[in-house]
Each structure stands twice: as structure tokens, then as C-alpha cells.
Amino acid sequence: RPDGTFTRVNRVLCEITGYAASELTTLRFQDITHPDDVDNDVTLSQQLARGETPRYQLEKRYIRKDGSVVDIMVSRSILRGPDNAPLCYITQLEDISERKRAERALRRSEAKFSGIVSIAADAIISVDKDQRITVFNEGAEEIFGYTKQEIVGTFLERLIPARYRSKHGTSFAAFAAGEPSARTMAERMEVYGLRKDGKEFPA
């Protein structure tokens, strides 16, 4: 209903929330929505009722009957009567808890990796497909003499002596075009880097 009361629910919603159908039809969606997510959902549903938007979708959290939290994706539209007055909301729900857990685990992993890379003594540099530098850690700052602010976004060739740039560009292009399972620039070998002060060094 327009006030958020459940009028008809299916088995899947019961499984997601932990409530029986008879229990849900005595509740409003606001009653089982996480307190931090209520205002946003109510605002969007009111806009929907006023005809300001034909439908909306958002991620939010439900509080299950047992008190646990479940992440869901809500897709909501509205059914209107002949006079265009809102009769009821039509809501589809998807349990996205597993996806959200995976996203949180990935963020934790990336943060841990970023921290390790940041403090590594070795120079660790990452570039995008155009060879623009995206990662330049403290070790690289110490070795090359540039700050991260100076170098991120510039081309990798800035760190390579001029006489090696053409060969490196050709090797990089071949590497990028290769099959993922066979991608390798070369065996470990001595190369030369170029410091900010113009001095070359073996690496």
C-alpha cells in the first residue's frame, strides 16, 4: 500500500526476511528496513507516489526476524487507479548479501595489498594500457627521486633512458597483445632506470 504496508508477499520474501507471510502483512517495509536506510527509501517511494519518477532501484538492508542484517536490491514501481491515484507499490527484491560480502572482502584485500605496496623498499610501479603510471610507491620515490604527486599520470618512458624507450615500447605492445597465459616481457635481466636528476642506474 502507499503507506508501505505489505499486502501480498511470496515465499522468497519470507525466506529473505525470516517472517511468515501472515506476519509480514501486519508490517510496513519501514518496519523491517535498517534504520539508516529508511529515510532514503521513504523519500524515493514518496517521489514515486507523486509521479515524479516511474520507478526506482536501490540497495538497502533489511533487519530479519532473528535480528540479522541482509543486503537487498529493491526495484519498485507503482500501480495506479483510473483516477491516477496510487493504489499500491509493486516491489521486486533480490538478496545481494553474498555479492556485498565479496565486495567487502575485495576492498579489504585491496587495502592490504595497497598498504604492502606502499611501504615496500623495492620500487613498485604500475601502468595502464597507455603506459601512464597509476601506482608509484615509496620505494620508487626513494629510487627515482620523484614524488608520487609528480609522477602519477605521466608516461613510464619518463623513467627510462631515451635510448631504451623505443625497444621498451615495442616490447610492451607485444606483451599487451599476447595471450594472458603467455604474457611475459622477458626473463629477469638488467635494465636501466632514469632518476629525476638525469642520472642513470642499473636495475
Short mmCIF file of C-alpha atoms in Angstrom, two decimals:
data_model
loop_
_atom_site.label_atom_id
_atom_site.label_comp_id
_atom_site.label_asym_id
_atom_site.label_seq_id
_atom_site.Cartn_x
_atom_site.Cartn_y
_atom_site.Cartn_z
CA ARG A 1 0.00 0.00 0.00
CA PRO A 2 1.07 3.67 -0.29
CA ASP A 3 1.83 3.70 3.45
CA GLY A 4 4.33 0.85 2.99
CA THR A 5 2.17 -1.96 4.37
CA PHE A 6 2.72 -5.36 2.79
CA THR A 7 -0.50 -6.66 1.22
CA ARG A 8 0.73 -9.69 -0.73
CA VAL A 9 4.10 -11.40 -0.36
CA ASN A 10 5.65 -14.53 -1.83
CA ARG A 11 7.75 -17.35 -0.41
CA VAL A 12 11.05 -15.75 -1.43
CA LEU A 13 10.37 -12.60 0.59
CA CYS A 14 9.53 -14.79 3.58
CA GLU A 15 12.83 -16.63 3.16
CA ILE A 16 14.79 -13.36 2.84
CA THR A 17 13.23 -11.76 5.90
CA GLY A 18 12.60 -14.80 8.09
CA TYR A 19 8.97 -13.78 8.63
CA ALA A 20 5.89 -15.80 7.75
CA ALA A 21 3.52 -14.27 5.19
CA SER A 22 0.91 -13.71 7.89
CA GLU A 23 3.48 -11.74 9.91
CA LEU A 24 4.68 -9.61 7.01
CA THR A 25 1.15 -8.49 6.13
CA THR A 26 0.94 -6.84 9.55
CA LEU A 27 4.12 -4.84 8.89
CA ARG A 28 5.33 -2.00 6.67
CA PHE A 29 8.57 -2.09 4.69
CA GLN A 30 9.78 0.69 7.01
CA ASP A 31 9.40 -1.67 9.99
CA ILE A 32 11.96 -4.17 8.69
CA THR A 33 14.29 -1.74 6.90
CA HIS A 34 17.61 -0.93 8.59
CA PRO A 35 17.18 2.42 10.44
CA ASP A 36 19.99 4.03 8.45
CA ASP A 37 18.26 3.17 5.15
CA VAL A 38 14.66 4.13 5.97
CA ASP A 39 14.75 7.84 5.10
CA ASN A 40 16.22 7.30 1.64
CA ASP A 41 13.71 4.59 0.76
CA VAL A 42 10.76 6.59 2.07
CA THR A 43 11.84 9.68 0.12
CA LEU A 44 12.10 7.69 -3.11
CA SER A 45 8.76 5.97 -2.53
CA GLN A 46 7.08 9.34 -1.96
CA GLN A 47 8.55 10.67 -5.20
CA LEU A 48 7.22 7.56 -6.91
CA ALA A 49 3.73 8.11 -5.44
CA ARG A 50 3.72 11.73 -6.61
CA GLY A 51 4.59 10.66 -10.13
CA GLU A 52 7.99 12.33 -10.13
CA THR A 53 9.65 9.08 -11.24
CA PRO A 54 8.17 5.95 -12.88
CA ARG A 55 10.27 3.52 -10.83
CA TYR A 56 13.42 3.33 -8.76
CA GLN A 57 16.09 0.90 -7.68
CA LEU A 58 18.35 0.99 -4.66
CA GLU A 59 20.48 -1.14 -2.41
CA LYS A 60 19.44 -1.25 1.20
CA ARG A 61 19.34 -3.54 4.23
CA TYR A 62 16.53 -5.42 5.92
CA ILE A 63 16.58 -6.49 9.56
CA ARG A 64 15.48 -10.14 9.56
CA LYS A 65 13.19 -11.54 12.22
CA ASP A 66 16.18 -13.06 14.03
CA GLY A 67 17.91 -9.65 14.14
CA SER A 68 20.49 -10.38 11.45
CA VAL A 69 21.03 -7.99 8.55
CA VAL A 70 20.51 -8.91 4.90
CA ASP A 71 21.59 -6.79 1.92
CA ILE A 72 18.96 -6.47 -0.78
CA MET A 73 18.37 -4.75 -4.10
CA VAL A 74 14.94 -3.13 -4.30
CA SER A 75 13.22 -2.40 -7.62
CA ARG A 76 9.93 -0.56 -7.07
CA SER A 77 7.16 0.74 -9.33
CA ILE A 78 3.57 1.76 -8.57
CA LEU A 79 0.07 0.67 -9.60
CA ARG A 80 -2.46 3.48 -10.08
CA GLY A 81 -6.26 3.55 -10.29
CA PRO A 82 -8.41 5.10 -13.04
CA ASP A 83 -8.12 8.49 -11.31
CA ASN A 84 -4.32 8.11 -11.31
CA ALA A 85 -4.28 7.81 -7.53
CA PRO A 86 -1.60 5.41 -6.21
CA LEU A 87 -3.09 2.06 -5.19
CA CYS A 88 -0.04 0.02 -4.23
CA TYR A 89 3.67 -0.37 -4.76
CA ILE A 90 4.96 -3.30 -6.78
CA THR A 91 8.33 -4.33 -5.39
CA GLN A 92 10.89 -6.86 -6.54
CA LEU A 93 13.64 -7.84 -4.10
CA GLU A 94 16.94 -9.60 -4.64
CA ASP A 95 19.15 -10.90 -1.86
CA ILE A 96 22.62 -9.48 -2.67
CA SER A 97 24.27 -10.39 0.64
CA GLU A 98 26.81 -12.74 -0.95
CA ARG A 99 27.80 -10.15 -3.54
CA LYS A 100 28.21 -7.48 -0.86
CA ARG A 101 30.32 -9.82 1.28
CA ALA A 102 32.54 -10.50 -1.74
CA GLU A 103 32.85 -6.76 -2.43
CA ARG A 104 33.82 -6.06 1.19
CA ALA A 105 36.39 -8.87 1.14
CA LEU A 106 37.85 -7.50 -2.10
CA ARG A 107 38.11 -4.00 -0.62
CA ARG A 108 39.90 -5.38 2.44
CA SER A 109 42.26 -7.36 0.21
CA GLU A 110 42.96 -4.33 -1.98
CA ALA A 111 43.59 -2.16 1.07
CA LYS A 112 46.01 -4.73 2.48
CA PHE A 113 47.80 -5.04 -0.87
CA SER A 114 47.94 -1.26 -1.20
CA GLY A 115 49.49 -0.96 2.25
CA ILE A 116 52.14 -3.59 1.48
CA VAL A 117 52.99 -1.98 -1.86
CA SER A 118 53.14 1.47 -0.30
CA ILE A 119 55.85 0.63 2.24
CA ALA A 120 57.88 -1.85 0.18
CA ALA A 121 61.56 -0.90 -0.13
CA ASP A 122 61.64 -2.02 -3.78
CA ALA A 123 60.30 0.31 -6.43
CA ILE A 124 56.84 -0.90 -7.42
CA ILE A 125 55.27 0.86 -10.39
CA SER A 126 52.02 0.09 -12.18
CA VAL A 127 50.92 1.48 -15.53
CA ASP A 128 47.70 1.42 -17.54
CA LYS A 129 47.37 0.24 -21.15
CA ASP A 130 48.72 3.59 -22.39
CA GLN A 131 51.77 3.24 -20.11
CA ARG A 132 50.64 6.07 -17.85
CA ILE A 133 51.80 5.50 -14.28
CA THR A 134 48.99 4.63 -11.85
CA VAL A 135 50.97 3.31 -8.84
CA PHE A 136 54.28 4.73 -7.60
CA ASN A 137 55.21 3.55 -4.13
CA GLU A 138 57.60 4.93 -1.51
CA GLY A 139 60.39 2.69 -2.75
CA ALA A 140 60.02 4.17 -6.22
CA GLU A 141 60.06 7.69 -4.77
CA GLU A 142 63.32 6.92 -2.99
CA ILE A 143 64.98 5.28 -6.01
CA PHE A 144 63.83 7.61 -8.78
CA GLY A 145 63.72 10.89 -6.82
CA TYR A 146 60.19 11.85 -7.87
CA THR A 147 57.23 12.19 -5.52
CA LYS A 148 54.08 10.26 -6.27
CA GLN A 149 52.29 13.55 -6.95
CA GLU A 150 54.88 14.46 -9.60
CA ILE A 151 54.85 11.17 -11.47
CA VAL A 152 51.40 9.53 -11.31
CA GLY A 153 49.56 10.18 -14.58
CA THR A 154 52.75 10.72 -16.60
CA PHE A 155 54.21 8.21 -19.07
CA LEU A 156 56.53 5.42 -17.94
CA GLU A 157 59.16 6.44 -20.52
CA ARG A 158 59.99 9.35 -18.21
CA LEU A 159 61.79 6.78 -16.04
CA ILE A 160 63.62 5.09 -18.94
CA PRO A 161 66.79 6.40 -20.65
CA ALA A 162 65.99 7.71 -24.13
CA ARG A 163 67.98 5.03 -25.96
CA TYR A 164 65.81 2.28 -24.46
CA ARG A 165 62.38 3.83 -24.96
CA SER A 166 61.67 2.57 -28.47
CA LYS A 167 62.59 -1.01 -27.62
CA HIS A 168 60.56 -0.89 -24.43
CA GLY A 169 57.52 0.48 -26.29
CA THR A 170 57.69 -2.37 -28.81
CA SER A 171 58.06 -4.99 -26.07
CA PHE A 172 55.17 -3.50 -24.09
CA ALA A 173 52.87 -3.54 -27.14
CA ALA A 174 53.69 -7.20 -27.82
CA PHE A 175 53.13 -8.01 -24.15
CA ALA A 176 49.72 -6.31 -24.09
CA ALA A 177 48.61 -8.09 -27.29
CA GLY A 178 49.71 -11.55 -26.15
CA GLU A 179 47.61 -14.32 -24.70
CA PRO A 180 47.17 -13.81 -20.93
CA SER A 181 48.71 -17.20 -20.12
CA ALA A 182 51.83 -16.36 -22.14
CA ARG A 183 52.36 -12.72 -21.20
CA THR A 184 55.92 -12.01 -20.17
CA MET A 185 58.13 -9.08 -21.07
CA ALA A 186 61.37 -11.06 -20.78
CA GLU A 187 63.39 -13.13 -18.37
CA ARG A 188 64.74 -11.18 -15.41
CA MET A 189 67.52 -9.04 -16.82
CA GLU A 190 69.46 -5.91 -16.05
CA VAL A 191 67.88 -2.73 -17.36
CA TYR A 192 68.50 0.95 -16.71
CA GLY A 193 66.35 3.49 -14.95
CA LEU A 194 66.50 7.27 -15.16
CA ARG A 195 66.39 9.35 -12.00
CA LYS A 196 64.85 12.79 -11.70
CA ASP A 197 68.34 14.35 -11.62
CA GLY A 198 69.15 12.76 -15.00
CA LYS A 199 71.43 10.05 -13.67
CA GLU A 200 71.04 6.51 -14.96
CA PHE A 201 71.26 3.46 -12.72
CA PRO A 202 71.22 -0.30 -13.35
CA ALA A 203 68.18 -2.17 -12.07
#
